[in-house]
Short mmCIF file of C-alpha atoms in Angstrom, two decimals:
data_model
loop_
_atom_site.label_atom_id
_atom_site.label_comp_id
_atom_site.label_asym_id
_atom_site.label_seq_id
_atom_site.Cartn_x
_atom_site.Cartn_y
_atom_site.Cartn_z
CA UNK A 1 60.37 16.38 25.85
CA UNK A 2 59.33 20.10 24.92
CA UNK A 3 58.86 20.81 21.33
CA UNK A 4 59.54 24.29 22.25
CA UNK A 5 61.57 25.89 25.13
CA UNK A 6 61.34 30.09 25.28
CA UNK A 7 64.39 31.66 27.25
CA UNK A 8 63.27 34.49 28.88
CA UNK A 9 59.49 36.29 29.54
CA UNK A 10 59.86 39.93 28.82
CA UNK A 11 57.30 40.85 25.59
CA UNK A 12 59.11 39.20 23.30
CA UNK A 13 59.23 35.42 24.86
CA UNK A 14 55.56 36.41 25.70
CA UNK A 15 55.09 37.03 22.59
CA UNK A 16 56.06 34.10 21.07
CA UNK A 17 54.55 31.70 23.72
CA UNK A 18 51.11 33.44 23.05
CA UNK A 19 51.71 32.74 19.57
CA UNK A 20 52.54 29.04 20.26
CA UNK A 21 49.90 28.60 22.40
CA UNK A 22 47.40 28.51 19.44
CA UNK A 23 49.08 25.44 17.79
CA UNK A 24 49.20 21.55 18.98
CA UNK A 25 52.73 21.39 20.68
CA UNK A 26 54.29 21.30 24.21
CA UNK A 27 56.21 24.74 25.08
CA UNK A 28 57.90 25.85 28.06
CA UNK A 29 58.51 29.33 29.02
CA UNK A 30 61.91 29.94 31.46
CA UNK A 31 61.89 33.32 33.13
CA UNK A 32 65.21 34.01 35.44
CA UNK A 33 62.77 36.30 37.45
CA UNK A 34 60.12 35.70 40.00
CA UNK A 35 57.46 37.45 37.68
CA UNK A 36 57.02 38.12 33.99
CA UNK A 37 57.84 41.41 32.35
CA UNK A 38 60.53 42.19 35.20
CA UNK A 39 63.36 43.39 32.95
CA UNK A 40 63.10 46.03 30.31
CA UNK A 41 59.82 45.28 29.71
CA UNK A 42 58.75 46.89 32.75
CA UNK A 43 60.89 50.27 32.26
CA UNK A 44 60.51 51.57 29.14
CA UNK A 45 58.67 54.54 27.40
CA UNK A 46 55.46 52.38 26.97
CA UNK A 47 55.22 53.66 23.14
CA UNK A 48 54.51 51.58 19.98
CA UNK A 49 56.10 53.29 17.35
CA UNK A 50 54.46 54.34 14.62
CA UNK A 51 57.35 53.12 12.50
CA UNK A 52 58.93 56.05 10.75
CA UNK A 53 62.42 55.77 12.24
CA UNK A 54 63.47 52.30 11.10
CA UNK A 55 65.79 52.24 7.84
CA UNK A 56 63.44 50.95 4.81
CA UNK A 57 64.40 47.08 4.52
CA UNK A 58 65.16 46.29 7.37
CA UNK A 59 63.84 43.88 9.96
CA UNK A 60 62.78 47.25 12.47
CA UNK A 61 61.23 48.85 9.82
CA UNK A 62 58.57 45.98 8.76
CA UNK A 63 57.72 44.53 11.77
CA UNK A 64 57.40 47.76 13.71
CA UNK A 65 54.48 48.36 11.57
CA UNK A 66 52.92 44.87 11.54
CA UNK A 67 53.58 44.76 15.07
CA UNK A 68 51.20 47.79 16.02
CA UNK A 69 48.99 46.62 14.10
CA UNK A 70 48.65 43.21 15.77
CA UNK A 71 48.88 45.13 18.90
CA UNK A 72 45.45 46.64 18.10
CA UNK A 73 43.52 43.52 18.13
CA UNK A 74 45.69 41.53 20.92
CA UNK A 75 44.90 44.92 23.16
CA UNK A 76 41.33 44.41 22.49
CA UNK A 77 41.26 40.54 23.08
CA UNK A 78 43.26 40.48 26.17
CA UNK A 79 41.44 43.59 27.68
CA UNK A 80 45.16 45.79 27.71
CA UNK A 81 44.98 49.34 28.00
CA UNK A 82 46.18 51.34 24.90
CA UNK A 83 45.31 54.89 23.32
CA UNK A 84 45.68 55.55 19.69
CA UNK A 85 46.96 59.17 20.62
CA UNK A 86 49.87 59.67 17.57
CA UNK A 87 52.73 61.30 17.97
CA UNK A 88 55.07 63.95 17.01
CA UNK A 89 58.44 64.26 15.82
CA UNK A 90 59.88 68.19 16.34
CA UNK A 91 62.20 70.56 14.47
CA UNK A 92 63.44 73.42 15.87
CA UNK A 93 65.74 74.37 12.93
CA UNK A 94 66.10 73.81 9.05
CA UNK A 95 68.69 70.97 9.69
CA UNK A 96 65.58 69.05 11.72
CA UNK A 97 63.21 70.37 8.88
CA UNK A 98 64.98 68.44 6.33
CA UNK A 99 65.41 65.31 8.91
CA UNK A 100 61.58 65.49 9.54
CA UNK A 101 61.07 65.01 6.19
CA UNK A 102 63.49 61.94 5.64
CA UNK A 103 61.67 60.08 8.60
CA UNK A 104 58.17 61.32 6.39
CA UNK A 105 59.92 59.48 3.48
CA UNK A 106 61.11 56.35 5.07
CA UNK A 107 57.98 56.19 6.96
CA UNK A 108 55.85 56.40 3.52
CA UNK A 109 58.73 53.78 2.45
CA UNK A 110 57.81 51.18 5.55
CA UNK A 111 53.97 51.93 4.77
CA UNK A 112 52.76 53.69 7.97
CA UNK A 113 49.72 55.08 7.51
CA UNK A 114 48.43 58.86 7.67
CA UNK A 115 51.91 60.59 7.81
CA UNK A 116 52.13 64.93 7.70
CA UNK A 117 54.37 67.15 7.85
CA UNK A 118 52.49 70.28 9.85
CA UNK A 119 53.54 73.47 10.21
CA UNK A 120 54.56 75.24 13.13
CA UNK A 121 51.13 76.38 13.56
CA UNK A 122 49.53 73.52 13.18
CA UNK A 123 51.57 71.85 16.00
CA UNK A 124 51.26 74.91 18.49
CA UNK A 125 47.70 74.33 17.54
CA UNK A 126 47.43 70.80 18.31
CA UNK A 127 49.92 70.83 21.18
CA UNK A 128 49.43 74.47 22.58
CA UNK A 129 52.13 73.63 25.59
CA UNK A 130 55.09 72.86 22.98
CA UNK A 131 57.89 75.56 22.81
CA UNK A 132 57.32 78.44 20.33
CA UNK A 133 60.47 77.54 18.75
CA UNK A 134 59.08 74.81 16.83
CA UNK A 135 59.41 75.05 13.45
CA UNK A 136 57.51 72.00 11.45
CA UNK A 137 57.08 68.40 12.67
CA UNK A 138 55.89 64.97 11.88
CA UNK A 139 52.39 64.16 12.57
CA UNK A 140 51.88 59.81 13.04
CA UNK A 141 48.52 59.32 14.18
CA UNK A 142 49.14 55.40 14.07
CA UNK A 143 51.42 55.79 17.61
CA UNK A 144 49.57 54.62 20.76
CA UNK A 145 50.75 54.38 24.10
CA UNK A 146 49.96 51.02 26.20
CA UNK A 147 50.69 49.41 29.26
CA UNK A 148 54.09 47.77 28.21
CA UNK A 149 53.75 45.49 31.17
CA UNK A 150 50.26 44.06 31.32
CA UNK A 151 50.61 43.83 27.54
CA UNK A 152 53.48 41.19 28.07
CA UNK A 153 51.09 39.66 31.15
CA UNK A 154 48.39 39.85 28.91
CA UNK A 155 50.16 37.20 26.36
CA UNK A 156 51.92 35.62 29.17
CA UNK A 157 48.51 34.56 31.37
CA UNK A 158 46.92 33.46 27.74
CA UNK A 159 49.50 31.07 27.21
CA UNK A 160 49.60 29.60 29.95
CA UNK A 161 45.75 28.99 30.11
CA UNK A 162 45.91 27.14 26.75
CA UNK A 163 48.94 25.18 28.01
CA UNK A 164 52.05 26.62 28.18
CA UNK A 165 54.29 25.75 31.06
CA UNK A 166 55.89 28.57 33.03
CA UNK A 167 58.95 28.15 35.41
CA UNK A 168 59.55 31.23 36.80
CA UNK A 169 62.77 31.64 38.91
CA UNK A 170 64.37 29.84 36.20
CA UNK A 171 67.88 31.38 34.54
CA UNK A 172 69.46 29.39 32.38
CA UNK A 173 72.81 28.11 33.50
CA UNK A 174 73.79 25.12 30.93
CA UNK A 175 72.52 23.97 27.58
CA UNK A 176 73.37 20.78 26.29
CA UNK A 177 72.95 19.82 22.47
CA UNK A 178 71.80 16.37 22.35
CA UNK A 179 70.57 13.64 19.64
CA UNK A 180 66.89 14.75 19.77
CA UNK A 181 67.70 18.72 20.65
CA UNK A 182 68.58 20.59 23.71
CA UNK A 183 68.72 20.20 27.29
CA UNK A 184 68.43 23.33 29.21
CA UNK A 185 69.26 23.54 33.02
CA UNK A 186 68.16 26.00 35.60
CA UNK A 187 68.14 25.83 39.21
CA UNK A 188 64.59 24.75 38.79
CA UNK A 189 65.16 21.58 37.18
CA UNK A 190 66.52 20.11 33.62
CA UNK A 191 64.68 20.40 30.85
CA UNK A 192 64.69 18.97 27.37
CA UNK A 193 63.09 20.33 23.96
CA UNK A 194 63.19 19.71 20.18
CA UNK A 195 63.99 23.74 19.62
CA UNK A 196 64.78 26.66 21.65
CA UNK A 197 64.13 30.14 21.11
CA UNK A 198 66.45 32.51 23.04
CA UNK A 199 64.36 35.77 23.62
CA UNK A 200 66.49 36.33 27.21
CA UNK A 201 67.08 40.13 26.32
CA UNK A 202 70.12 41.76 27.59
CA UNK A 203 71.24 38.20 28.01
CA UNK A 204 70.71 36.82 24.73
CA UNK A 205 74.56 36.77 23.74
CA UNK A 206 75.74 34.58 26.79
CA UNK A 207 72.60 32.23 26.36
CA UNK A 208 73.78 31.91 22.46
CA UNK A 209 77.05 31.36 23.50
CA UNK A 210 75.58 28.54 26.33
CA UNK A 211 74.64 26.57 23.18
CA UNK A 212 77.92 27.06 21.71
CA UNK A 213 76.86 29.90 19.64
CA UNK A 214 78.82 33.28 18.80
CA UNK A 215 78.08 36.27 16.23
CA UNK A 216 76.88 39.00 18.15
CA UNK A 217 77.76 40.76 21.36
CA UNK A 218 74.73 42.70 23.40
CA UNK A 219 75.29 46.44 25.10
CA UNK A 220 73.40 47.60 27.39
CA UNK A 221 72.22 50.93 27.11
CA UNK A 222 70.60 52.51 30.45
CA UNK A 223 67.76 55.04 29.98
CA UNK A 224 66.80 57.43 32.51
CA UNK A 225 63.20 58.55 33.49
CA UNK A 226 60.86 60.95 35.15
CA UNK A 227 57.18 59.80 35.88
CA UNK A 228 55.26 62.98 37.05
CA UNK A 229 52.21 63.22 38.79
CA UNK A 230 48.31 63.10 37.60
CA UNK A 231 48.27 67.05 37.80
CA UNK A 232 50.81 66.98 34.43
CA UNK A 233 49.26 64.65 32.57
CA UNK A 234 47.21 66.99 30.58
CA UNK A 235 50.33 69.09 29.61
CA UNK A 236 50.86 67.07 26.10
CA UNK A 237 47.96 64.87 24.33
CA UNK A 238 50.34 63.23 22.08
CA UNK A 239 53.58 61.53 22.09
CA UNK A 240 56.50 64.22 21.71
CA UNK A 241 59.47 63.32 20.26
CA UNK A 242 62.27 65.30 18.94
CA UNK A 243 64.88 64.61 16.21
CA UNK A 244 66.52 60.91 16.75
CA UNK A 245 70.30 61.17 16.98
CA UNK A 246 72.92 57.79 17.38
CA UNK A 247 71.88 56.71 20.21
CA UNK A 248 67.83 56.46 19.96
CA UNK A 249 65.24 58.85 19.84
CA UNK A 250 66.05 61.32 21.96
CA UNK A 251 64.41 62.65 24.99
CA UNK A 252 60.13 62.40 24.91
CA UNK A 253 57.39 63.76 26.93
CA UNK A 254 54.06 61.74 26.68
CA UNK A 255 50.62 60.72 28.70
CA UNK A 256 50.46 57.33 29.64
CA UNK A 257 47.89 55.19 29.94
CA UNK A 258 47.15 55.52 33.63
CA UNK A 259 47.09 59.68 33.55
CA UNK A 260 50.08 60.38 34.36
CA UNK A 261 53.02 62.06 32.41
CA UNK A 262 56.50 60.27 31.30
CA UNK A 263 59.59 62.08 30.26
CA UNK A 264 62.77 60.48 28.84
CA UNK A 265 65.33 58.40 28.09
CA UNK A 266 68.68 59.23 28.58
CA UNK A 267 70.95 56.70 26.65
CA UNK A 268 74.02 55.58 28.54
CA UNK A 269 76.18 52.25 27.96
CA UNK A 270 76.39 50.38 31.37
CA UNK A 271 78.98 47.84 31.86
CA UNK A 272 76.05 45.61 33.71
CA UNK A 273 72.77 44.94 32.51
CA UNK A 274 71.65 45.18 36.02
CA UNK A 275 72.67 48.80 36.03
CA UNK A 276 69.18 50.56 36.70
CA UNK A 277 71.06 52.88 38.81
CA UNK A 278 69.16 56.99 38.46
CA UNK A 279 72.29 59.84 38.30
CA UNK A 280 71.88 63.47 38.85
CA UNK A 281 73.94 63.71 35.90
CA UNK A 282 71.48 61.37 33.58
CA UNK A 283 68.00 62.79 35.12
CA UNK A 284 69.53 66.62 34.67
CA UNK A 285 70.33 65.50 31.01
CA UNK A 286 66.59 64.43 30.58
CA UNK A 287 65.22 67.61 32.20
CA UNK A 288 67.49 69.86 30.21
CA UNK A 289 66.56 68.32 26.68
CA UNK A 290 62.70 68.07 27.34
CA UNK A 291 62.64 71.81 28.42
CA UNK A 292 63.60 71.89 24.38
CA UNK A 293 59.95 70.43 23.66
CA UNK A 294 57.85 71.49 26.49
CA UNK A 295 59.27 74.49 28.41
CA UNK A 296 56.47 74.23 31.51
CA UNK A 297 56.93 70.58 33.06
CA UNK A 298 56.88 71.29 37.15
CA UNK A 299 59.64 68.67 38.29
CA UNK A 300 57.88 69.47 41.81
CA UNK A 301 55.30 67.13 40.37
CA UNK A 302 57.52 64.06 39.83
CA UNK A 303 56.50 61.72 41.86
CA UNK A 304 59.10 58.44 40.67
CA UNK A 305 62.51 58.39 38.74
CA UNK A 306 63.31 54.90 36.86
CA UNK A 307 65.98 53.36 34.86
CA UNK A 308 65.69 50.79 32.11
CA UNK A 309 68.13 49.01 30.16
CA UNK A 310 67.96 48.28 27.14
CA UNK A 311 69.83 45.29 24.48
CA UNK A 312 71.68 46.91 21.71
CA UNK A 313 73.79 44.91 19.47
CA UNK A 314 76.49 45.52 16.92
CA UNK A 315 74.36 45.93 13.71
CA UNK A 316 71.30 48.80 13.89
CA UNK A 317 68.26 45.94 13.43
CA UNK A 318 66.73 43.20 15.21
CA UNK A 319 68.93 39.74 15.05
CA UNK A 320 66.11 36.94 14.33
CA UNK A 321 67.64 34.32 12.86
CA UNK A 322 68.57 29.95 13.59
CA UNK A 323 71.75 29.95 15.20
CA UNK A 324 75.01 28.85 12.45
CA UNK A 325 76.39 26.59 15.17
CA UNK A 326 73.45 25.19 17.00
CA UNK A 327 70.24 24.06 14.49
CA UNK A 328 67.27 24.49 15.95
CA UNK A 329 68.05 27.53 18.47
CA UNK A 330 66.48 30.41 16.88
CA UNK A 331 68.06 33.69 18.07
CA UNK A 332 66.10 36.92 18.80
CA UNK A 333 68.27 39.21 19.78
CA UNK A 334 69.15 42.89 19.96
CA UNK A 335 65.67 43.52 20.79
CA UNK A 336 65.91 46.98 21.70
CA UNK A 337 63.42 49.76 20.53
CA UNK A 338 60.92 49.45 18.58
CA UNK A 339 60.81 45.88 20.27
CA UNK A 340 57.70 46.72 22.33
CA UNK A 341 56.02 47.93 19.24
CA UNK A 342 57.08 44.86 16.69
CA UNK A 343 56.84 42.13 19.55
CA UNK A 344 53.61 39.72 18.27
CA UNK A 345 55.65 40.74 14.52
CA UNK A 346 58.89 39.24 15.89
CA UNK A 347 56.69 36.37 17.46
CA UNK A 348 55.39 35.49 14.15
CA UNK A 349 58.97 35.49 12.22
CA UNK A 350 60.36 32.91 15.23
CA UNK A 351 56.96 30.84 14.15
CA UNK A 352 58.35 30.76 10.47
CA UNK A 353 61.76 29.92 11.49
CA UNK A 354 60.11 26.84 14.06
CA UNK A 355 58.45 25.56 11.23
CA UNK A 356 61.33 25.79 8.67
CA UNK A 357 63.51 24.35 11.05
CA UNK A 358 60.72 21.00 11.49
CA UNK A 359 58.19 22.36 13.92
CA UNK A 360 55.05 20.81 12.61
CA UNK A 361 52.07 21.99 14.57
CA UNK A 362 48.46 21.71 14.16
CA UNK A 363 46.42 24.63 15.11
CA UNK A 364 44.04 24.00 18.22
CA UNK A 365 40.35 23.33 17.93
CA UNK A 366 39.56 25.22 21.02
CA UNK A 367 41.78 28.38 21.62
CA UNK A 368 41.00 30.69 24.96
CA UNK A 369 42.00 34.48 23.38
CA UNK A 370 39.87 36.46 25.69
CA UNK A 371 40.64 38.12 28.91
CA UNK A 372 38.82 40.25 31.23
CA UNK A 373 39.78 42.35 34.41
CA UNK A 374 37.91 45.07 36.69
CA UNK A 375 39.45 48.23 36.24
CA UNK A 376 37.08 49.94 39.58
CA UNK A 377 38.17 53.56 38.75
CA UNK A 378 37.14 53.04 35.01
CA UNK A 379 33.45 51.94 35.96
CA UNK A 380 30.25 54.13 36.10
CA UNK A 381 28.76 54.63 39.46
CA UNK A 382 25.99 52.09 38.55
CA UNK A 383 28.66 49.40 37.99
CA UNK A 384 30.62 50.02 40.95
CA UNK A 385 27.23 49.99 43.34
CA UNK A 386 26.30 46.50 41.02
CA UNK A 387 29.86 44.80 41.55
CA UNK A 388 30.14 45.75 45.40
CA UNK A 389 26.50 44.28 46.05
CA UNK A 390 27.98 41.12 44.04
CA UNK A 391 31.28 41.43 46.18
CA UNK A 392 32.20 43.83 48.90
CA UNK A 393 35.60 43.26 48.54
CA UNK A 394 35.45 46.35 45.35
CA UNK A 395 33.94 48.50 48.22
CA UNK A 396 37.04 48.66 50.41
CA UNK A 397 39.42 50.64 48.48
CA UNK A 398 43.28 49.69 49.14
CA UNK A 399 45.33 52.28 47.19
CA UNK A 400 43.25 55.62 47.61
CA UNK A 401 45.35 57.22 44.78
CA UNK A 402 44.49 54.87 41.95
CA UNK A 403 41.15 53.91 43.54
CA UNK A 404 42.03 50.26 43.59
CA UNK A 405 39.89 47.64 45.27
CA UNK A 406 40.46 44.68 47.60
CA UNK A 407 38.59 43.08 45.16
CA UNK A 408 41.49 43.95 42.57
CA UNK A 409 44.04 43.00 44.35
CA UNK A 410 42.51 39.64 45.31
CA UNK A 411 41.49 38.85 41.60
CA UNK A 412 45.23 39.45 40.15
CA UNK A 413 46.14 37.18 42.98
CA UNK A 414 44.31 34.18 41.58
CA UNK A 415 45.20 34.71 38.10
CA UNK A 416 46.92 32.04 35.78
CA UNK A 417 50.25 33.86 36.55
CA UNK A 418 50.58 34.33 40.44
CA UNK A 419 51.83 37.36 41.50
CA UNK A 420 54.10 37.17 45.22
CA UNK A 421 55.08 40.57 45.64
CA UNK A 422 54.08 44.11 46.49
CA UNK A 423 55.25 45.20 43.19
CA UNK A 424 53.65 42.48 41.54
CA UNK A 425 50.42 43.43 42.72
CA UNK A 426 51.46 47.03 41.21
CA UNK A 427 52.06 46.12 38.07
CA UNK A 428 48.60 44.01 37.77
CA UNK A 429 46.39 46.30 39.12
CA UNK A 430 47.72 49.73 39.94
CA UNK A 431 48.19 49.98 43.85
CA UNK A 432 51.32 51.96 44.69
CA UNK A 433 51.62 53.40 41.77
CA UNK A 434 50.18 56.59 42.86
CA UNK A 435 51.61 59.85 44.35
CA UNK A 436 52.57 58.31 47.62
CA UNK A 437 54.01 55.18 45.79
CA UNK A 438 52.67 53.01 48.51
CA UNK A 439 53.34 54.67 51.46
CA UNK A 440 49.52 54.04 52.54
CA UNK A 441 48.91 51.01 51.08
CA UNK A 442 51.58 49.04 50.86
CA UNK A 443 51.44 47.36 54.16
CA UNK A 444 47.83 46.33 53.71
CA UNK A 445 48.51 45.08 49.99
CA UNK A 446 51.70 43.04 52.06
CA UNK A 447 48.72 41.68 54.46
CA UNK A 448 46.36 40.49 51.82
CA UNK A 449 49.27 38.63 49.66
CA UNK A 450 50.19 37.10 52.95
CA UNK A 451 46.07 36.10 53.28
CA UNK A 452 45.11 34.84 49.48
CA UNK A 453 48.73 32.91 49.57
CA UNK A 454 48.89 31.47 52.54
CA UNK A 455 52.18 32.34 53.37
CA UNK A 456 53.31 34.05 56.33
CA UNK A 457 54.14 37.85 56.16
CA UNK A 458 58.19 37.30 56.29
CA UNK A 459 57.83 35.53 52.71
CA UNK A 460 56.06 38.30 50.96
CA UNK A 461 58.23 40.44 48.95
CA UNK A 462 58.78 43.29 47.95
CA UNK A 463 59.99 42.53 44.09
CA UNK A 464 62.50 40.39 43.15
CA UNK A 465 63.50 36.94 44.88
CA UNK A 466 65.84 38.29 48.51
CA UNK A 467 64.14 41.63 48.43
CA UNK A 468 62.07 40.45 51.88
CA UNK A 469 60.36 43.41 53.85
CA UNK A 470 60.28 41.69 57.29
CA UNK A 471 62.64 39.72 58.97
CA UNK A 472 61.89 38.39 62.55
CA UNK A 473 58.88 37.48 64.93
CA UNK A 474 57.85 39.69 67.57
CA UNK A 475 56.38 39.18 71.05
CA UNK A 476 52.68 37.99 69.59
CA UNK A 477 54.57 35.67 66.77
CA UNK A 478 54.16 38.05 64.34
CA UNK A 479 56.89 39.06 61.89
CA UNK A 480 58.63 42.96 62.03
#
């Protein structure tokens, strides 16, 4: 018997299991994927809101602002990558003048720090690339951009090395209330727990309803990107929004973490939540309103389009609440943005609910909340001679547009959380993500998961469970 089962393994069931992991109890993480962070975690804008946009009072508004602020500290444990870079919200009129100044009101309201309104000057100043038809905007300095999914690995691989179990290739098809709680069943087995928190994302409604639950229906809503190539990167130094409308906040342009440049989202209802189809229609609809903001992005330069979908629900604000019909369930749900941002906020408020609800855990004499990785392309060229004298696997580089390492690629595959795909390897450490996108080096990263694994080549995947690369054996035994 669990005391606590998590549904899902995006950022916010990381999240929480990273904050259970610090306290005396038995949790279990269920992820319907082969990998954490394979949903909308993965395709996002990678931003943490500074926390302007949120109505004052509601549950967006305060934990988007704890929630970067916890981010700060779990970055720096947990050795993610995040830049405090700010960002900016644009007018190009007096009707977005006066909404610029409502967001600087609700966002003194929801206490971010260091708000301004600047002039049109001052932004063409800051941001010399912007259009000249600017006319004021909101300055948040508080904004960072991060690595949405090595943040959610981050907290994953922690839990699990203080003790949480993962079952990964796990969806939930049955839950059972019985005397002493739940039992959950998955094609990996049936298991039981005291309480059950439901952080299973675009899911969340039919995993409510499992549990004979109701209240609350999720939409997705599909967002459409461009990721350009190194050579934009330097176009914008901030994040570069314009003026929110109904359905988000509009079309950005911002660095990310790995030097690259990311424009988007559309914001389209899909009838699936698997719909991470790109349209001509949606990625001309991005193009057209970031030429609004900055007029010079070459589109020659993209070098990968992306979709993400994202959970909205009825009401405009995070559901986090026990579930009327089924005690102990604790619902979070309509996690849609600023859920990267508030994630270790919405962690906490599931912890207050556990406890309300009878969870009664003792914090852990010995806690492991420290994390390192080799970044190669980060080091100094002392460091890099040093570590390749230590192990010549960092001298044979795999992925000659990042500049990642054997060595890498080896290390992610021995860490708490195994990676067994291509694209897992490219979401721990880089390779493929580069202008090619793994046309060099993605048969030798398929060679060395095949190596470190043991398992032979025709079981390596490419991402998800079925999407196998090779098929058959050829004349020396070896698969094609």
């Amino acid at each position: 018997m669990y005391d606590v089962a998590v549904i899902g393994c995006g950022v916010t069931g990381a999240a929480v299991a990273y904050h259970l992991s610090r306290y005396d109890c038995r949790v279990l993480v269920l992820e319907e994927k082969n990998d954490v962070a394979n949903g909308t975690t993965k395709a996002n804008s990678a931003i943490l809101h500074a926390g302007y946009d949120p109505a004052p009072g509601t549950l967006m508004a305060r934990l988007n602002v704890r929630g970067v602020e916890l981010a700060k500290e779990i970055c720096r444990k947990l050795d993610v990558e995040r830049e405090e870079i700010g960002s900016l919200v644009l007018a190009f009129n007096e009707e977005d003048d006066r909404h610029v100044r409502r967001l600087y009101e609700q966002g003194l309201a929801n206490g971010v720090p260091g708000l301004e309104i600047l002039s049109a000057e001052a932004v063409l100043e800051k941001e010399p690339n912007l259009s000249r038809e600017v006319t004021s905007a909101l300055w948040a300095p508080s904004a960072a951009i991060v690595n949405p999914w090595e943040y959610a690995l981050a907290m994953a691989e922690t839990a699990v090395t203080n003790g949480c179990d993962l079952q990964l290739s796990s969806p939930v098809t049955a839950i059972e209330k019985t005397e002493g709680g739940f039992r959950i069943t998955t094609p990996s087995g049936s298991y039981e727990s005291r309480f059950v928190v439901n952080a299973a994302g675009l899911y969340a409604d039919r995993v409510h309803e499992m549990a004979g639950g109701s209240g609350f229906h999720i939409q997705g809503v599909r967002g459409q990107y461009y990721i350009m190539d190194k050579s934009q990167g330097d176009l914008v130094h901030s994040v570069i929004f314009q003026c929110p409308n109904e359905m988000g906040k509009g079309i950005l342009v911002a660095p990310t973490v790995h030097g690259n440049l990311i424009v988007g989202p559309s914001a389209e209802p899909v009838d699936s939540p698997d719909d991470v189809s790109n349209t001509a229609d949606g990625l001309d609809y991005v193009r057209r309103c970031a030429a609004r903001s900055v007029p010079s992005i070459n589109y020659r330069e993209s070098i990968r389009n992306f979709s993400g979908v994202r959970a909205a629900a009825e009401i405009d604000d995070f559901i986090i609440e026990e579930s009327k019909e089924a005690p102990g369930f604790i619902n979070l749900a309509g996690i849609k943005s600023p859920g990267l941002s508030a994630a270790p906020a919405i962690a906490e408020e599931a912890f207050r609910l556990l406890v309300k609800g009878g969870l009664d855990p003792k914090e852990k004499e010995t806690f492991t909340d420290t994390r390192r990785r080799v970044i190669f392309n980060r080091l100094s060229g002392e460091e890099k001679a040093a570590l390749i004298r230590k192990n010549p696997l960092y001298g044979q580089v795999i992925c000659r547009c990042e500049t990642v390492t054997e060595g890498e690629i080896v290390e992610a595959l021995h860490r708490p959380i195994v990676p067994r795909s291509i694209d897992a390897i490219k979401r721990r450490c880089n390779a493929g993500m580069g202008r090619c996108q793994g046309g060099f080096c993605g048969p030798r990263v398929h060679e060395i998961i095949a190596r470190e694994l043991g398992l032979p080549m025709e079981e390596v995947l490419m991402d998800e469970d079925g999407s196998y690369l090779l098929t058959g054996p050829t004349k020396g035994g070896a698969a094609q």
